[in-house]
mmCIF file of C-alpha atoms in Angstrom:
data_model
loop_
_atom_site.group_PDB
_atom_site.id
_atom_site.type_symbol
_atom_site.label_atom_id
_atom_site.label_comp_id
_atom_site.label_asym_id
_atom_site.label_seq_id
_atom_site.Cartn_x
_atom_site.Cartn_y
_atom_site.Cartn_z
ATOM 1 C CA MET A 1 -0.149 -0.014 0.241
ATOM 2 C CA PRO A 2 1.144 3.830 -1.063
ATOM 3 C CA GLU A 3 2.615 5.479 2.302
ATOM 4 C CA ASN A 4 0.770 8.176 3.595
ATOM 5 C CA ASN A 5 -2.709 6.580 2.000
ATOM 6 C CA THR A 6 -4.553 5.469 5.353
ATOM 7 C CA VAL A 7 -7.476 3.524 4.870
ATOM 8 C CA HIS A 8 -10.939 4.341 6.475
ATOM 9 C CA ILE A 9 -14.006 1.889 6.361
ATOM 10 C CA ARG A 10 -16.885 3.420 6.714
ATOM 11 C CA GLN A 11 -21.082 2.431 5.800
ATOM 12 C CA LEU A 12 -21.932 3.652 2.319
ATOM 13 C CA THR A 13 -24.983 6.479 1.372
ATOM 14 C CA ALA A 14 -26.362 6.997 -1.712
ATOM 15 C CA GLN A 15 -23.692 9.804 -2.418
ATOM 16 C CA ASP A 16 -21.305 6.847 -1.935
ATOM 17 C CA THR A 17 -22.170 5.654 -5.972
ATOM 18 C CA ALA A 18 -18.310 5.072 -6.766
ATOM 19 C CA ALA A 19 -17.958 3.136 -3.838
ATOM 20 C CA LEU A 20 -20.196 0.933 -5.029
ATOM 21 C CA GLN A 21 -18.608 -0.353 -8.779
ATOM 22 C CA LEU A 22 -15.830 -0.861 -7.482
ATOM 23 C CA SER A 23 -14.379 -3.393 -9.805
ATOM 24 C CA ASN A 24 -13.507 -6.767 -9.684
ATOM 25 C CA GLU A 25 -10.413 -7.360 -10.552
ATOM 26 C CA PRO A 26 -8.452 -10.430 -11.049
ATOM 27 C CA PHE A 27 -7.644 -13.094 -8.551
ATOM 28 C CA LEU A 28 -5.165 -16.552 -8.478
ATOM 29 C CA LEU A 29 -6.775 -20.259 -8.946
ATOM 30 C CA HIS A 30 -4.219 -22.925 -8.354
ATOM 31 C CA GLY A 31 -6.490 -25.554 -6.976
ATOM 32 C CA ARG A 32 -8.997 -27.100 -4.611
ATOM 33 C CA MET A 33 -10.073 -27.122 -0.586
ATOM 34 C CA ILE A 34 -11.517 -30.332 -1.025
ATOM 35 C CA VAL A 35 -14.393 -30.749 2.361
ATOM 36 C CA THR A 36 -15.225 -33.436 4.290
ATOM 37 C CA ARG A 37 -17.300 -34.504 7.269
ATOM 38 C CA ASP A 38 -17.564 -36.953 9.375
ATOM 39 C CA ASP A 39 -20.057 -37.307 12.875
ATOM 40 C CA ALA A 40 -17.189 -35.422 14.193
ATOM 41 C CA ALA A 41 -16.608 -31.684 12.035
ATOM 42 C CA TRP A 42 -16.187 -30.461 9.165
ATOM 43 C CA HIS A 43 -11.950 -31.160 7.520
ATOM 44 C CA TYR A 44 -10.728 -30.285 4.695
ATOM 45 C CA ARG A 45 -7.360 -30.509 2.390
ATOM 46 C CA ILE A 46 -6.138 -28.332 0.238
ATOM 47 C CA GLU A 47 -5.706 -30.017 -3.799
ATOM 48 C CA GLU A 48 -2.699 -27.492 -5.328
ATOM 49 C CA THR A 49 -2.969 -28.400 -9.578
ATOM 50 C CA ALA A 50 0.013 -28.362 -11.591
ATOM 51 C CA THR A 51 -0.699 -24.730 -12.913
ATOM 52 C CA THR A 52 -2.591 -22.115 -12.360
ATOM 53 C CA THR A 53 -5.500 -19.360 -13.754
ATOM 54 C CA LEU A 54 -6.733 -16.078 -13.230
ATOM 55 C CA GLN A 55 -10.661 -15.402 -12.765
ATOM 56 C CA THR A 56 -12.033 -12.276 -12.192
ATOM 57 C CA PHE A 57 -15.787 -12.376 -11.323
ATOM 58 C CA PRO A 58 -18.584 -10.642 -13.877
ATOM 59 C CA GLU A 59 -19.100 -6.929 -12.475
ATOM 60 C CA GLU A 60 -22.563 -6.502 -10.452
ATOM 61 C CA HIS A 61 -23.459 -2.920 -11.108
ATOM 62 C CA TYR A 62 -24.508 -2.520 -7.341
ATOM 63 C CA GLN A 63 -27.396 0.741 -6.798
ATOM 64 C CA TYR A 64 -27.382 1.949 -3.501
ATOM 65 C CA ALA A 65 -31.600 1.733 -3.111
ATOM 66 C CA GLU A 66 -30.860 -2.221 -3.826
ATOM 67 C CA VAL A 67 -27.955 -2.567 -1.428
ATOM 68 C CA ALA A 68 -29.893 -0.547 1.481
ATOM 69 C CA GLU A 69 -33.126 -2.415 0.976
ATOM 70 C CA LYS A 70 -31.398 -6.003 1.223
ATOM 71 C CA GLY A 71 -29.181 -4.913 4.279
ATOM 72 C CA PHE A 72 -25.755 -2.619 4.124
ATOM 73 C CA ALA A 73 -22.525 -1.948 2.362
ATOM 74 C CA LEU A 74 -19.332 -0.663 3.639
ATOM 75 C CA GLY A 75 -16.315 0.830 2.003
ATOM 76 C CA ALA A 76 -12.416 1.098 2.329
ATOM 77 C CA PHE A 77 -10.720 4.120 1.039
ATOM 78 C CA THR A 78 -7.924 5.884 0.720
ATOM 79 C CA GLY A 79 -8.478 9.486 0.598
ATOM 80 C CA ASP A 80 -11.698 9.536 -1.131
ATOM 81 C CA VAL A 81 -10.473 6.886 -3.212
ATOM 82 C CA PRO A 82 -12.704 3.886 -2.927
ATOM 83 C CA VAL A 83 -10.577 0.554 -2.565
ATOM 84 C CA GLY A 84 -12.567 -1.667 -0.736
ATOM 85 C CA LEU A 85 -15.914 -3.064 -0.782
ATOM 86 C CA ALA A 86 -18.147 -5.582 1.412
ATOM 87 C CA ILE A 87 -21.776 -5.912 0.743
ATOM 88 C CA TYR A 88 -23.949 -7.540 3.693
ATOM 89 C CA GLN A 89 -27.551 -8.965 3.695
ATOM 90 C CA ALA A 90 -30.008 -9.388 6.094
ATOM 91 C CA ALA A 91 -31.068 -13.222 6.467
ATOM 92 C CA PHE A 92 -33.755 -14.811 7.785
ATOM 93 C CA PHE A 93 -31.953 -16.584 10.567
ATOM 94 C CA LYS A 94 -29.128 -15.184 13.445
ATOM 95 C CA TYR A 95 -26.364 -14.762 10.446
ATOM 96 C CA LEU A 96 -25.824 -11.816 8.356
ATOM 97 C CA TYR A 97 -25.122 -12.721 5.413
ATOM 98 C CA LEU A 98 -21.474 -11.569 3.492
ATOM 99 C CA ASP A 99 -22.441 -11.367 0.360
ATOM 100 C CA ASP A 100 -19.577 -9.224 -1.333
ATOM 101 C CA LEU A 101 -16.189 -8.714 -0.397
ATOM 102 C CA LYS A 102 -13.581 -7.233 -2.657
ATOM 103 C CA VAL A 103 -10.068 -5.171 -2.525
ATOM 104 C CA SER A 104 -8.457 -3.829 -5.052
ATOM 105 C CA GLN A 105 -5.060 -5.003 -6.602
ATOM 106 C CA ALA A 106 -3.038 -2.536 -5.268
ATOM 107 C CA PHE A 107 -4.649 -2.507 -2.019
ATOM 108 C CA ARG A 108 -4.559 -6.458 -0.939
ATOM 109 C CA HIS A 109 -2.819 -8.164 1.525
ATOM 110 C CA GLN A 110 -2.741 -5.080 3.927
ATOM 111 C CA GLY A 111 -5.580 -6.187 5.984
ATOM 112 C CA ILE A 112 -8.415 -4.323 4.278
ATOM 113 C CA ALA A 113 -10.791 -7.128 4.157
ATOM 114 C CA ARG A 114 -10.594 -8.077 7.377
ATOM 115 C CA GLN A 115 -11.095 -4.293 8.524
ATOM 116 C CA LEU A 116 -14.135 -4.631 6.367
ATOM 117 C CA LEU A 117 -15.182 -8.157 8.418
ATOM 118 C CA ALA A 118 -14.541 -6.288 11.291
ATOM 119 C CA ALA A 119 -16.675 -3.222 11.080
ATOM 120 C CA ALA A 120 -19.705 -4.665 10.045
ATOM 121 C CA ILE A 121 -19.587 -6.590 14.389
ATOM 122 C CA PRO A 122 -21.297 -3.432 15.947
ATOM 123 C CA ILE A 123 -24.556 -2.914 12.867
ATOM 124 C CA ALA A 124 -24.850 -6.965 12.983
ATOM 125 C CA LYS A 125 -24.903 -6.770 16.518
ATOM 126 C CA HIS A 126 -27.429 -3.839 16.987
ATOM 127 C CA HIS A 127 -29.575 -5.789 14.225
ATOM 128 C CA GLY A 128 -29.727 -9.181 16.324
ATOM 129 C CA TYR A 129 -27.135 -11.428 14.545
ATOM 130 C CA ALA A 130 -24.889 -13.477 16.198
ATOM 131 C CA GLY A 131 -22.301 -14.144 13.112
ATOM 132 C CA VAL A 132 -21.868 -14.256 9.678
ATOM 133 C CA SER A 133 -22.236 -16.301 7.336
ATOM 134 C CA THR A 134 -20.842 -16.513 3.154
ATOM 135 C CA ILE A 135 -19.879 -18.515 0.517
ATOM 136 C CA GLY A 136 -16.689 -19.000 -0.854
ATOM 137 C CA GLN A 137 -15.917 -21.518 -4.431
ATOM 138 C CA ASP A 138 -14.099 -24.685 -3.555
ATOM 139 C CA ASN A 139 -11.092 -23.479 -6.468
ATOM 140 C CA ASN A 140 -11.330 -19.865 -4.696
ATOM 141 C CA ILE A 141 -8.792 -21.603 -2.632
ATOM 142 C CA ASP A 142 -7.197 -18.158 -1.601
ATOM 143 C CA ALA A 143 -10.866 -16.613 -0.604
ATOM 144 C CA CYS A 144 -11.519 -19.936 1.591
ATOM 145 C CA GLN A 145 -8.279 -19.630 3.602
ATOM 146 C CA PHE A 146 -8.692 -16.275 3.927
ATOM 147 C CA TYR A 147 -12.185 -16.546 5.646
ATOM 148 C CA LEU A 148 -10.974 -19.150 8.212
ATOM 149 C CA ALA A 149 -7.988 -17.434 9.281
ATOM 150 C CA ASN A 150 -10.224 -14.672 9.981
ATOM 151 C CA GLY A 151 -12.355 -17.064 12.306
ATOM 152 C CA PHE A 152 -14.549 -18.407 10.111
ATOM 153 C CA ARG A 153 -15.328 -21.978 10.423
ATOM 154 C CA ILE A 154 -17.052 -24.491 7.424
ATOM 155 C CA GLY A 155 -20.361 -25.168 8.254
ATOM 156 C CA GLY A 156 -21.747 -26.994 4.984
ATOM 157 C CA LEU A 157 -21.279 -28.040 1.036
ATOM 158 C CA ASN A 158 -22.824 -27.357 -1.824
ATOM 159 C CA THR A 159 -22.090 -29.571 -4.295
ATOM 160 C CA ARG A 160 -24.460 -28.639 -6.739
ATOM 161 C CA ASP A 161 -25.256 -25.468 -7.667
ATOM 162 C CA TYR A 162 -22.593 -25.411 -10.868
ATOM 163 C CA ASN A 163 -24.691 -28.213 -12.355
ATOM 164 C CA HIS A 164 -25.557 -27.718 -16.128
ATOM 165 C CA THR A 165 -23.861 -24.297 -16.166
ATOM 166 C CA VAL A 166 -19.875 -23.443 -17.368
ATOM 167 C CA GLN A 167 -18.824 -24.353 -14.036
ATOM 168 C CA GLU A 168 -19.888 -27.679 -13.738
ATOM 169 C CA GLY A 169 -17.439 -29.129 -11.412
ATOM 170 C CA LYS A 170 -17.218 -26.741 -8.798
ATOM 171 C CA SER A 171 -18.687 -26.945 -5.002
ATOM 172 C CA ASP A 172 -19.773 -24.078 -2.637
ATOM 173 C CA ILE A 173 -18.273 -24.297 0.663
ATOM 174 C CA TYR A 174 -20.414 -22.482 3.548
ATOM 175 C CA PHE A 175 -18.520 -20.409 6.076
ATOM 176 C CA TYR A 176 -19.880 -19.387 9.995
ATOM 177 C CA TRP A 177 -18.045 -16.755 11.772
ATOM 178 C CA ASP A 178 -20.118 -16.236 15.200
ATOM 179 C CA PHE A 179 -19.160 -12.989 17.391
#
């Protein structure tokens, strides 16, 4: 991260259109997280591939009114420039849902994503949530390991959502973080 550029986190408002349009940037795919369950707990192992590829998610084109209707968004800024975004959605059960989390490439590995998670805690608690849930694709090892390193635990696996799509063979890993 460039020096003298303090990053601050705040809840986004209707005036933060630019922050909601933070571009998705490539991330490295280098294997798969293999998740299993026995009677006692969830387990995982990492299966690295011989080759790596880059993936970029499609742009979401978030609109503030839609985000605010479903939950809230937090932005990370250096000065007035958005460098990170977290979209949270209200959920039926006691876990607030983290729908999107991204940090600009030049600012990754600086703790910004962790700050975007931490900043949601008081808001979530205020609304009666006991934690946060999210989903990571099994081939996005770095994201899955990020969640585990930041207090999330594996709570489920969905092997079917990508059937009959161009992403056939992928699975979603469900992560839960209790406050």
